[in-house]
Amino acid sequence: MYIYEQIFNRRAMKSIIDRVRELTNFSNSIDIPMAQQYITSNIDFKGANLWILFFATIIASVGLNTNSIPVVIGAMLISPIMGPIMGIGLSLGTNNTELAKRSLRNLLIMTCVSILASTIFFLITPLRMEHPTELLARTNPTIYDVMIALFGGLAMIVEVCKKEKGTVIAGAAIATALIPPLCTAGYGIANGHLSFFIGAIYLYFINMVFIALATFIMVRYLHFPSITFKDEAREKRVRRWISFGIILIIIPSIFSAVTVIKENNFNKTAGKFVRDHKSLRNGYIHDYDIQHNATSKSTLTIEIAGEKLSQKDVELLKADVVKYGLDTSQLIINQTSTFEQESIDDAAIIKGIFSQNEMEIKRREAYIAKLENELKELRSSILPTTQIKRELCAQYSQITDLTLAKGEVVGNDMEAQKRVIAIVKAEKRLSKTDLEKIQRWLSVRLEIENVEIFQQ
């Protein structure tokens, strides 16, 4: 029974492995000659390709300058920047020295054109944003950018090798983001920000190297036809230098990623500490600031308002910060907005209370007077239409309806005058004389000279 179970398990495992191989195998859908032709035809940067790159750089610079992500994405889709980088990967994978020189030459031209175009744009643009978040996002590369470049490059080369092309090339161009770092480098040159330039060039270098590496890996995996080195020692030396260069590029990005993670964790912990200690006896934390330093520990500065903390309270606060995983040296307490409770005597406190009450009473009296005036004006604007209709019907029994409206009329002199409009409706039409009598009566009754009467 045990033997049968073993045989069944082996067959099941073999079936699963065969199924996985079937799902992951894409050798039947690739066209190596077509892929080689596609990559080599997109290496050269001259004529139309050069102008397209220039236009894409300007568009990306505008997007970065205005913090517009859709515009930056559009520029990445337009840019033909992938050609020389994939050419480098192909030349390394096939040991083609001439193709490598050609790719490097065109890559240098492409890089210089992009940096020059973006520098010119940022020199002449009048817009200077206080917080250019899209530019800042391209100045601090991490190991995650390495992963994006590597897997984006792998997706790109697999798509290039497929017989039928899809949308992966455009998606990989957006994910790996080659043009924005070059534009950020141009911004750094134009504005004299060396940190912007160094960070952006490093990010661009990461993207470039790992896209080329992804191409190199896939070219070797798919067994592209290659040129054999006559000198095996030279081939080993080249591979050794490639490996060394990759490690050299990865190390700073790992350090940067660790720094970002530490800063993010510190921000979360500091924010939680501030929220949990918002109120402090007779004082409170009205503001706080977080500072990160590459050479020393991050610090949290809290601004205390209200009554000044005693030394015991300060010690308790620093003891609490240790519970959150922070050092006491990382907490800086600033009490410039506080007061000493002992320095205020009872007389001063009582005087302050009376003074505050007196001011509050005056403020409320003024507010009540204002409300009374508004109420008086509102009451004066309401016409006693029902009462006037009764009095008018006692004089003219044929009147059935009366409409009164009070408002203001503004003439050419731009002065507003009060006016009452009366509309009467009668069973039998009133004479002109009767209407004039009613108009004079309403003027006296409502104490308004300007009365107009209409008969419906």
mmCIF file of C-alpha atoms in Angstrom, residues 17-398:
data_model
loop_
_atom_site.group_PDB
_atom_site.id
_atom_site.type_symbol
_atom_site.label_atom_id
_atom_site.label_comp_id
_atom_site.label_asym_id
_atom_site.label_seq_id
_atom_site.Cartn_x
_atom_site.Cartn_y
_atom_site.Cartn_z
ATOM 1 C CA ILE A 17 5.664 20.040 -12.755
ATOM 2 C CA ASP A 18 4.754 19.319 -16.385
ATOM 3 C CA ARG A 19 1.754 21.624 -16.081
ATOM 4 C CA VAL A 20 3.913 24.421 -14.625
ATOM 5 C CA ARG A 21 6.452 23.991 -17.418
ATOM 6 C CA GLU A 22 3.667 24.149 -19.976
ATOM 7 C CA LEU A 23 2.306 27.366 -18.471
ATOM 8 C CA THR A 24 5.685 29.097 -18.109
ATOM 9 C CA ASN A 25 7.253 28.047 -21.406
ATOM 10 C CA PHE A 26 7.194 30.791 -24.032
ATOM 11 C CA SER A 27 9.888 29.534 -26.400
ATOM 12 C CA ASN A 28 7.302 28.697 -29.084
ATOM 13 C CA SER A 29 6.046 32.306 -29.221
ATOM 14 C CA ILE A 30 9.397 34.097 -29.663
ATOM 15 C CA ASP A 31 11.141 35.302 -32.795
ATOM 16 C CA ILE A 32 14.833 35.946 -32.090
ATOM 17 C CA PRO A 33 15.802 37.424 -35.497
ATOM 18 C CA MET A 34 12.864 39.815 -35.346
ATOM 19 C CA ALA A 35 13.833 40.828 -31.783
ATOM 20 C CA GLN A 36 17.446 41.511 -32.837
ATOM 21 C CA GLN A 37 16.255 43.571 -35.787
ATOM 22 C CA TYR A 38 13.827 45.532 -33.567
ATOM 23 C CA ILE A 39 16.485 46.418 -30.980
ATOM 24 C CA THR A 40 19.236 47.344 -33.460
ATOM 25 C CA SER A 41 16.873 49.496 -35.557
ATOM 26 C CA ASN A 42 15.985 51.611 -32.480
ATOM 27 C CA ILE A 43 19.543 52.280 -31.297
ATOM 28 C CA ASP A 44 20.477 55.256 -33.469
ATOM 29 C CA PHE A 45 19.465 58.732 -32.323
ATOM 30 C CA LYS A 46 19.335 61.051 -35.289
ATOM 31 C CA GLY A 47 16.698 62.720 -37.434
ATOM 32 C CA ALA A 48 13.142 62.018 -36.272
ATOM 33 C CA ASN A 49 14.187 60.040 -33.173
ATOM 34 C CA LEU A 50 16.297 62.938 -31.921
ATOM 35 C CA TRP A 51 13.450 65.441 -32.339
ATOM 36 C CA ILE A 52 10.935 63.097 -30.701
ATOM 37 C CA LEU A 53 13.293 62.742 -27.728
ATOM 38 C CA PHE A 54 13.650 66.545 -27.512
ATOM 39 C CA PHE A 55 9.878 67.067 -27.572
ATOM 40 C CA ALA A 56 9.311 64.292 -24.995
ATOM 41 C CA THR A 57 11.893 65.905 -22.693
ATOM 42 C CA ILE A 58 10.137 69.295 -22.870
ATOM 43 C CA ILE A 59 6.761 67.654 -22.158
ATOM 44 C CA ALA A 60 8.192 65.770 -19.169
ATOM 45 C CA SER A 61 9.814 68.981 -17.879
ATOM 46 C CA VAL A 62 6.465 70.788 -18.070
ATOM 47 C CA GLY A 63 4.796 67.925 -16.181
ATOM 48 C CA LEU A 64 7.451 67.948 -13.459
ATOM 49 C CA ASN A 65 7.343 71.748 -13.227
ATOM 50 C CA THR A 66 3.565 71.725 -12.686
ATOM 51 C CA ASN A 67 3.411 68.485 -10.620
ATOM 52 C CA SER A 68 1.217 66.905 -13.328
ATOM 53 C CA ILE A 69 1.574 63.101 -13.298
ATOM 54 C CA PRO A 70 -0.503 62.503 -16.498
ATOM 55 C CA VAL A 71 1.782 64.847 -18.473
ATOM 56 C CA VAL A 72 4.900 63.027 -17.204
ATOM 57 C CA ILE A 73 3.359 59.667 -18.139
ATOM 58 C CA GLY A 74 2.578 60.981 -21.614
ATOM 59 C CA ALA A 75 6.199 62.054 -22.073
ATOM 60 C CA MET A 76 7.448 58.613 -21.036
ATOM 61 C CA LEU A 77 5.176 57.008 -23.643
ATOM 62 C CA ILE A 78 6.463 59.304 -26.389
ATOM 63 C CA SER A 79 10.166 58.974 -25.585
ATOM 64 C CA PRO A 80 12.209 56.528 -27.725
ATOM 65 C CA ILE A 81 14.837 56.260 -24.993
ATOM 66 C CA MET A 82 14.844 52.461 -24.540
ATOM 67 C CA GLY A 83 16.634 51.647 -27.816
ATOM 68 C CA PRO A 84 20.306 52.240 -26.912
ATOM 69 C CA ILE A 85 19.887 50.744 -23.425
ATOM 70 C CA MET A 86 18.474 47.496 -24.791
ATOM 71 C CA GLY A 87 21.207 47.634 -27.437
ATOM 72 C CA ILE A 88 23.811 47.573 -24.662
ATOM 73 C CA GLY A 89 22.155 44.518 -23.086
ATOM 74 C CA LEU A 90 21.975 42.772 -26.463
ATOM 75 C CA SER A 91 25.617 43.539 -27.260
ATOM 76 C CA LEU A 92 26.769 42.197 -23.880
ATOM 77 C CA GLY A 93 24.658 39.077 -24.282
ATOM 78 C CA THR A 94 25.968 38.357 -27.769
ATOM 79 C CA ASN A 95 29.575 39.560 -27.192
ATOM 80 C CA ASN A 96 29.136 42.144 -29.980
ATOM 81 C CA THR A 97 31.741 44.827 -29.280
ATOM 82 C CA GLU A 98 30.810 47.024 -32.252
ATOM 83 C CA LEU A 99 27.142 47.019 -31.258
ATOM 84 C CA ALA A 100 28.146 47.946 -27.684
ATOM 85 C CA LYS A 101 30.189 50.935 -28.906
ATOM 86 C CA ARG A 102 27.334 52.063 -31.157
ATOM 87 C CA SER A 103 24.789 51.724 -28.317
ATOM 88 C CA LEU A 104 26.981 53.585 -25.806
ATOM 89 C CA ARG A 105 27.627 56.396 -28.298
ATOM 90 C CA ASN A 106 23.911 56.875 -28.964
ATOM 91 C CA LEU A 107 23.082 56.569 -25.264
ATOM 92 C CA LEU A 108 25.526 59.396 -24.527
ATOM 93 C CA ILE A 109 23.937 61.556 -27.261
ATOM 94 C CA MET A 110 20.462 60.802 -25.920
ATOM 95 C CA THR A 111 21.456 61.636 -22.342
ATOM 96 C CA CYS A 112 23.132 64.917 -23.302
ATOM 97 C CA VAL A 113 20.172 66.015 -25.474
ATOM 98 C CA SER A 114 17.662 65.312 -22.696
ATOM 99 C CA ILE A 115 19.680 67.094 -19.996
ATOM 100 C CA LEU A 116 20.359 70.058 -22.287
ATOM 101 C CA ALA A 117 16.681 70.407 -23.294
ATOM 102 C CA SER A 118 15.430 70.203 -19.694
ATOM 103 C CA THR A 119 18.104 72.636 -18.467
ATOM 104 C CA ILE A 120 17.051 75.211 -21.069
ATOM 105 C CA PHE A 121 13.391 74.760 -20.119
ATOM 106 C CA PHE A 122 13.984 75.210 -16.382
ATOM 107 C CA LEU A 123 16.183 78.257 -17.050
ATOM 108 C CA ILE A 124 13.422 80.085 -18.933
ATOM 109 C CA THR A 125 10.274 78.874 -17.134
ATOM 110 C CA PRO A 126 8.780 81.536 -14.828
ATOM 111 C CA LEU A 127 7.094 78.948 -12.577
ATOM 112 C CA ARG A 128 8.977 78.131 -9.382
ATOM 113 C CA MET A 129 6.968 75.750 -7.182
ATOM 114 C CA GLU A 130 7.575 75.815 -3.428
ATOM 115 C CA HIS A 131 7.153 72.042 -3.073
ATOM 116 C CA PRO A 132 8.010 70.307 -6.405
ATOM 117 C CA THR A 133 6.966 66.849 -5.220
ATOM 118 C CA GLU A 134 7.335 65.183 -8.629
ATOM 119 C CA LEU A 135 10.899 66.488 -8.927
ATOM 120 C CA LEU A 136 11.756 65.463 -5.366
ATOM 121 C CA ALA A 137 10.448 61.949 -6.032
ATOM 122 C CA ARG A 138 13.282 61.467 -8.564
ATOM 123 C CA THR A 139 16.131 62.444 -6.236
ATOM 124 C CA ASN A 140 16.173 59.606 -3.681
ATOM 125 C CA PRO A 141 16.443 56.207 -5.445
ATOM 126 C CA THR A 142 16.165 53.002 -3.409
ATOM 127 C CA ILE A 143 16.431 49.247 -3.908
ATOM 128 C CA TYR A 144 12.795 49.329 -4.994
ATOM 129 C CA ASP A 145 13.803 51.374 -8.030
ATOM 130 C CA VAL A 146 16.354 48.632 -8.805
ATOM 131 C CA MET A 147 13.581 46.016 -8.687
ATOM 132 C CA ILE A 148 11.304 48.128 -10.891
ATOM 133 C CA ALA A 149 14.054 48.640 -13.476
ATOM 134 C CA LEU A 150 15.041 44.950 -13.490
ATOM 135 C CA PHE A 151 11.561 43.462 -13.761
ATOM 136 C CA GLY A 152 10.399 46.223 -16.093
ATOM 137 C CA GLY A 153 13.367 45.489 -18.339
ATOM 138 C CA LEU A 154 12.590 41.748 -18.244
ATOM 139 C CA ALA A 155 8.979 42.433 -19.238
ATOM 140 C CA MET A 156 10.230 44.702 -22.022
ATOM 141 C CA ILE A 157 12.674 42.206 -23.583
ATOM 142 C CA VAL A 158 10.145 39.352 -23.377
ATOM 143 C CA GLU A 159 7.618 41.552 -25.184
ATOM 144 C CA VAL A 160 10.207 42.466 -27.825
ATOM 145 C CA CYS A 161 10.960 38.777 -28.410
ATOM 146 C CA LYS A 162 7.283 37.847 -28.849
ATOM 147 C CA LYS A 163 5.978 37.361 -32.345
ATOM 148 C CA GLU A 164 2.844 39.369 -31.560
ATOM 149 C CA LYS A 165 3.400 42.659 -29.763
ATOM 150 C CA GLY A 166 1.057 43.949 -27.038
ATOM 151 C CA THR A 167 0.992 46.905 -24.644
ATOM 152 C CA VAL A 168 3.864 45.774 -22.396
ATOM 153 C CA ILE A 169 6.439 48.044 -24.064
ATOM 154 C CA ALA A 170 4.432 51.170 -23.217
ATOM 155 C CA GLY A 171 3.799 49.936 -19.683
ATOM 156 C CA ALA A 172 7.474 49.151 -19.089
ATOM 157 C CA ALA A 173 8.420 52.610 -20.396
ATOM 158 C CA ILE A 174 6.110 54.181 -17.792
ATOM 159 C CA ALA A 175 7.241 51.906 -14.937
ATOM 160 C CA THR A 176 10.983 52.318 -15.467
ATOM 161 C CA ALA A 177 10.676 56.112 -15.980
ATOM 162 C CA LEU A 178 13.891 57.083 -17.782
ATOM 163 C CA ILE A 179 13.015 60.593 -18.993
ATOM 164 C CA PRO A 180 11.899 62.179 -15.644
ATOM 165 C CA PRO A 181 15.284 61.649 -13.896
ATOM 166 C CA LEU A 182 17.092 63.331 -16.803
ATOM 167 C CA CYS A 183 14.667 66.273 -16.597
ATOM 168 C CA THR A 184 15.236 66.470 -12.833
ATOM 169 C CA ALA A 185 18.996 66.535 -13.480
ATOM 170 C CA GLY A 186 18.386 69.470 -15.848
ATOM 171 C CA TYR A 187 16.378 71.182 -13.098
ATOM 172 C CA GLY A 188 19.299 70.695 -10.713
ATOM 173 C CA ILE A 189 21.708 72.314 -13.195
ATOM 174 C CA ALA A 190 19.359 75.208 -14.006
ATOM 175 C CA ASN A 191 18.701 76.021 -10.341
ATOM 176 C CA GLY A 192 22.104 75.163 -8.894
ATOM 177 C CA HIS A 193 20.780 72.249 -6.771
ATOM 178 C CA LEU A 194 23.595 69.706 -6.739
ATOM 179 C CA SER A 195 21.592 67.214 -4.625
ATOM 180 C CA PHE A 196 18.821 67.162 -7.251
ATOM 181 C CA PHE A 197 21.347 66.527 -10.014
ATOM 182 C CA ILE A 198 23.227 63.735 -8.199
ATOM 183 C CA GLY A 199 20.078 61.932 -7.009
ATOM 184 C CA ALA A 200 18.397 62.121 -10.414
ATOM 185 C CA ILE A 201 21.484 60.953 -12.333
ATOM 186 C CA TYR A 202 21.879 58.046 -9.903
ATOM 187 C CA LEU A 203 18.230 57.030 -10.453
ATOM 188 C CA TYR A 204 18.706 57.282 -14.217
ATOM 189 C CA PHE A 205 21.885 55.210 -13.958
ATOM 190 C CA ILE A 206 20.047 52.533 -11.945
ATOM 191 C CA ASN A 207 17.238 52.332 -14.499
ATOM 192 C CA MET A 208 19.658 52.244 -17.408
ATOM 193 C CA VAL A 209 21.954 49.560 -15.960
ATOM 194 C CA PHE A 210 19.228 47.203 -14.810
ATOM 195 C CA ILE A 211 17.192 47.474 -18.001
ATOM 196 C CA ALA A 212 20.399 46.574 -19.873
ATOM 197 C CA LEU A 213 21.024 43.766 -17.359
ATOM 198 C CA ALA A 214 17.513 42.396 -17.850
ATOM 199 C CA THR A 215 18.071 42.404 -21.609
ATOM 200 C CA PHE A 216 21.435 40.660 -21.112
ATOM 201 C CA ILE A 217 19.868 37.946 -18.905
ATOM 202 C CA MET A 218 17.028 37.220 -21.335
ATOM 203 C CA VAL A 219 19.348 37.244 -24.360
ATOM 204 C CA ARG A 220 21.519 34.608 -22.679
ATOM 205 C CA TYR A 221 18.482 32.621 -21.499
ATOM 206 C CA LEU A 222 16.958 32.506 -24.984
ATOM 207 C CA HIS A 223 20.344 31.650 -26.561
ATOM 208 C CA PHE A 224 20.605 34.521 -29.004
ATOM 209 C CA PRO A 225 23.340 33.832 -31.565
ATOM 210 C CA SER A 226 26.537 35.338 -30.135
ATOM 211 C CA ILE A 227 30.063 36.143 -31.194
ATOM 212 C CA THR A 228 32.627 33.866 -29.547
ATOM 213 C CA PHE A 229 35.542 35.516 -27.797
ATOM 214 C CA LYS A 230 38.886 34.344 -29.051
ATOM 215 C CA ASP A 231 40.379 35.129 -25.663
ATOM 216 C CA GLU A 232 38.483 33.273 -22.885
ATOM 217 C CA ALA A 233 40.363 35.214 -20.230
ATOM 218 C CA ARG A 234 39.048 38.449 -21.729
ATOM 219 C CA GLU A 235 35.484 37.093 -21.681
ATOM 220 C CA LYS A 236 35.805 36.198 -17.986
ATOM 221 C CA ARG A 237 37.291 39.613 -17.270
ATOM 222 C CA VAL A 238 34.380 41.373 -18.979
ATOM 223 C CA ARG A 239 31.839 39.322 -17.027
ATOM 224 C CA ARG A 240 33.704 40.034 -13.779
ATOM 225 C CA TRP A 241 33.630 43.780 -14.436
ATOM 226 C CA ILE A 242 29.914 43.638 -15.251
ATOM 227 C CA SER A 243 29.184 41.826 -11.969
ATOM 228 C CA PHE A 244 31.339 44.277 -10.016
ATOM 229 C CA GLY A 245 29.607 47.270 -11.603
ATOM 230 C CA ILE A 246 26.139 45.869 -10.789
ATOM 231 C CA ILE A 247 27.076 45.285 -7.145
ATOM 232 C CA LEU A 248 28.567 48.778 -6.953
ATOM 233 C CA ILE A 249 25.295 50.279 -8.188
ATOM 234 C CA ILE A 250 23.050 48.180 -5.939
ATOM 235 C CA ILE A 251 24.840 48.942 -2.632
ATOM 236 C CA PRO A 252 23.940 52.686 -2.433
ATOM 237 C CA SER A 253 20.340 51.944 -3.416
ATOM 238 C CA ILE A 254 20.053 49.384 -0.591
ATOM 239 C CA PHE A 255 21.426 51.951 1.857
ATOM 240 C CA SER A 256 18.933 54.536 0.547
ATOM 241 C CA ALA A 257 16.044 52.079 0.899
ATOM 242 C CA VAL A 258 17.019 51.270 4.488
ATOM 243 C CA THR A 259 17.184 55.013 5.227
ATOM 244 C CA VAL A 260 13.722 55.594 3.732
ATOM 245 C CA ILE A 261 12.244 52.718 5.744
ATOM 246 C CA LYS A 262 13.813 54.012 8.977
ATOM 247 C CA GLU A 263 12.561 57.557 8.323
ATOM 248 C CA ASN A 264 9.065 56.296 7.563
ATOM 249 C CA ASN A 265 8.978 54.203 10.753
ATOM 250 C CA PHE A 266 10.253 57.179 12.781
ATOM 251 C CA ASN A 267 7.565 59.450 11.266
ATOM 252 C CA LYS A 268 4.823 56.966 12.217
ATOM 253 C CA THR A 269 6.158 56.466 15.763
ATOM 254 C CA ALA A 270 6.663 60.212 16.353
ATOM 255 C CA GLY A 271 3.171 60.989 15.053
ATOM 256 C CA LYS A 272 1.631 58.385 17.379
ATOM 257 C CA PHE A 273 3.588 59.781 20.351
ATOM 258 C CA VAL A 274 2.333 63.322 19.631
ATOM 259 C CA ARG A 275 -1.279 62.154 19.244
ATOM 260 C CA ASP A 276 -1.135 60.210 22.518
ATOM 261 C CA HIS A 277 0.390 63.165 24.429
ATOM 262 C CA LYS A 278 -1.551 66.060 22.928
ATOM 263 C CA SER A 279 -2.720 67.243 26.380
ATOM 264 C CA LEU A 280 -0.159 67.699 29.184
ATOM 265 C CA ARG A 281 -1.530 68.766 32.592
ATOM 266 C CA ASN A 282 -2.262 72.507 32.072
ATOM 267 C CA GLY A 283 -0.442 72.608 28.736
ATOM 268 C CA TYR A 284 -0.619 70.960 25.332
ATOM 269 C CA ILE A 285 1.486 70.197 22.244
ATOM 270 C CA HIS A 286 0.461 72.815 19.704
ATOM 271 C CA ASP A 287 3.033 71.920 17.028
ATOM 272 C CA TYR A 288 5.834 69.465 16.266
ATOM 273 C CA ASP A 289 8.635 69.045 13.741
ATOM 274 C CA ILE A 290 10.561 65.977 12.558
ATOM 275 C CA GLN A 291 14.118 66.262 11.272
ATOM 276 C CA HIS A 292 16.082 63.486 9.549
ATOM 277 C CA ASN A 293 19.865 63.557 9.342
ATOM 278 C CA ALA A 294 22.015 61.176 7.322
ATOM 279 C CA THR A 295 24.885 61.298 9.826
ATOM 280 C CA SER A 296 22.920 61.263 13.107
ATOM 281 C CA LYS A 297 19.628 60.094 14.574
ATOM 282 C CA SER A 298 16.287 61.596 13.586
ATOM 283 C CA THR A 299 14.791 64.052 16.078
ATOM 284 C CA LEU A 300 11.275 65.014 17.169
ATOM 285 C CA THR A 301 10.833 68.616 18.363
ATOM 286 C CA ILE A 302 7.569 69.346 20.199
ATOM 287 C CA GLU A 303 6.280 72.865 20.891
ATOM 288 C CA ILE A 304 4.540 73.186 24.271
ATOM 289 C CA ALA A 305 1.921 75.876 24.952
ATOM 290 C CA GLY A 306 0.132 76.743 28.199
ATOM 291 C CA GLU A 307 1.652 76.236 31.633
ATOM 292 C CA LYS A 308 5.360 75.408 31.636
ATOM 293 C CA LEU A 309 6.223 71.789 32.400
ATOM 294 C CA SER A 310 8.099 71.037 35.589
ATOM 295 C CA GLN A 311 11.345 69.070 35.509
ATOM 296 C CA LYS A 312 9.433 66.026 36.757
ATOM 297 C CA ASP A 313 6.917 66.335 33.898
ATOM 298 C CA VAL A 314 9.769 66.606 31.389
ATOM 299 C CA GLU A 315 11.378 63.465 32.785
ATOM 300 C CA LEU A 316 8.065 61.589 32.612
ATOM 301 C CA LEU A 317 7.608 62.680 29.008
ATOM 302 C CA LYS A 318 11.081 61.458 28.087
ATOM 303 C CA ALA A 319 10.435 58.189 29.904
ATOM 304 C CA ASP A 320 7.266 57.731 27.836
ATOM 305 C CA VAL A 321 9.121 58.307 24.569
ATOM 306 C CA VAL A 322 11.341 55.291 25.340
ATOM 307 C CA LYS A 323 8.199 53.112 25.422
ATOM 308 C CA TYR A 324 7.643 54.052 21.768
ATOM 309 C CA GLY A 325 11.072 52.750 20.777
ATOM 310 C CA LEU A 326 12.789 56.161 20.604
ATOM 311 C CA ASP A 327 15.787 57.474 22.515
ATOM 312 C CA THR A 328 15.405 60.338 24.968
ATOM 313 C CA SER A 329 18.013 62.228 22.910
ATOM 314 C CA GLN A 330 15.634 62.127 19.951
ATOM 315 C CA LEU A 331 12.990 64.147 21.802
ATOM 316 C CA ILE A 332 13.503 67.920 21.967
ATOM 317 C CA ILE A 333 11.026 69.869 24.132
ATOM 318 C CA ASN A 334 10.561 73.550 23.281
ATOM 319 C CA GLN A 335 8.642 75.616 25.874
ATOM 320 C CA THR A 336 8.975 79.124 24.420
ATOM 321 C CA SER A 337 5.160 79.505 24.252
ATOM 322 C CA THR A 338 4.532 78.666 27.918
ATOM 323 C CA PHE A 339 4.207 80.745 31.109
ATOM 324 C CA GLU A 340 5.241 80.254 34.736
ATOM 325 C CA GLN A 341 2.200 79.686 36.937
ATOM 326 C CA GLU A 342 4.044 80.981 40.053
ATOM 327 C CA SER A 343 4.720 84.368 38.452
ATOM 328 C CA ILE A 344 1.029 85.296 38.404
ATOM 329 C CA ASP A 345 -0.450 86.467 41.730
ATOM 330 C CA ASP A 346 -4.093 86.252 42.784
ATOM 331 C CA ALA A 347 -4.743 89.962 42.204
ATOM 332 C CA ALA A 348 -3.532 89.721 38.631
ATOM 333 C CA ILE A 349 -5.688 86.665 38.034
ATOM 334 C CA ILE A 350 -8.814 88.372 39.455
ATOM 335 C CA LYS A 351 -8.099 91.536 37.484
ATOM 336 C CA GLY A 352 -7.694 89.515 34.332
ATOM 337 C CA ILE A 353 -10.984 87.695 34.935
ATOM 338 C CA PHE A 354 -12.897 90.977 35.546
ATOM 339 C CA SER A 355 -11.284 92.586 32.520
ATOM 340 C CA GLN A 356 -12.190 89.638 30.344
ATOM 341 C CA ASN A 357 -15.776 89.610 31.663
ATOM 342 C CA GLU A 358 -16.178 93.341 31.037
ATOM 343 C CA MET A 359 -14.967 92.967 27.467
ATOM 344 C CA GLU A 360 -17.325 90.027 26.945
ATOM 345 C CA ILE A 361 -20.298 92.042 28.327
ATOM 346 C CA LYS A 362 -19.532 94.982 26.035
ATOM 347 C CA ARG A 363 -19.230 92.673 23.066
ATOM 348 C CA ARG A 364 -22.580 91.055 23.823
ATOM 349 C CA GLU A 365 -24.316 94.416 24.381
ATOM 350 C CA ALA A 366 -23.077 95.637 21.012
ATOM 351 C CA TYR A 367 -24.284 92.419 19.405
ATOM 352 C CA ILE A 368 -27.741 92.750 21.052
ATOM 353 C CA ALA A 369 -28.049 96.368 19.864
ATOM 354 C CA LYS A 370 -27.183 95.273 16.347
ATOM 355 C CA LEU A 371 -29.828 92.519 16.459
ATOM 356 C CA GLU A 372 -32.452 94.995 17.761
ATOM 357 C CA ASN A 373 -31.767 97.375 14.876
ATOM 358 C CA GLU A 374 -32.024 94.555 12.373
ATOM 359 C CA LEU A 375 -35.311 93.421 13.961
ATOM 360 C CA LYS A 376 -36.671 96.979 13.851
ATOM 361 C CA GLU A 377 -35.812 97.287 10.178
ATOM 362 C CA LEU A 378 -37.379 93.900 9.473
ATOM 363 C CA ARG A 379 -40.614 94.851 11.225
ATOM 364 C CA SER A 380 -40.791 98.167 9.402
ATOM 365 C CA SER A 381 -40.520 96.378 6.086
ATOM 366 C CA ILE A 382 -43.615 94.212 6.807
ATOM 367 C CA LEU A 383 -46.817 95.833 5.543
ATOM 368 C CA PRO A 384 -50.174 95.286 7.369
ATOM 369 C CA THR A 385 -51.851 94.170 4.132
ATOM 370 C CA THR A 386 -54.822 92.433 5.812
ATOM 371 C CA GLN A 387 -55.736 95.456 7.970
ATOM 372 C CA ILE A 388 -55.348 97.888 5.069
ATOM 373 C CA LYS A 389 -57.570 95.712 2.893
ATOM 374 C CA ARG A 390 -60.312 95.827 5.534
ATOM 375 C CA GLU A 391 -60.053 99.633 5.788
ATOM 376 C CA LEU A 392 -60.003 99.988 2.008
ATOM 377 C CA CYS A 393 -63.039 97.718 1.511
ATOM 378 C CA ALA A 394 -64.977 99.864 4.010
ATOM 379 C CA GLN A 395 -64.522 102.740 1.548
ATOM 380 C CA TYR A 396 -64.762 100.799 -1.707
ATOM 381 C CA SER A 397 -66.848 97.656 -1.270
ATOM 382 C CA GLN A 398 -66.266 96.573 -4.877
#
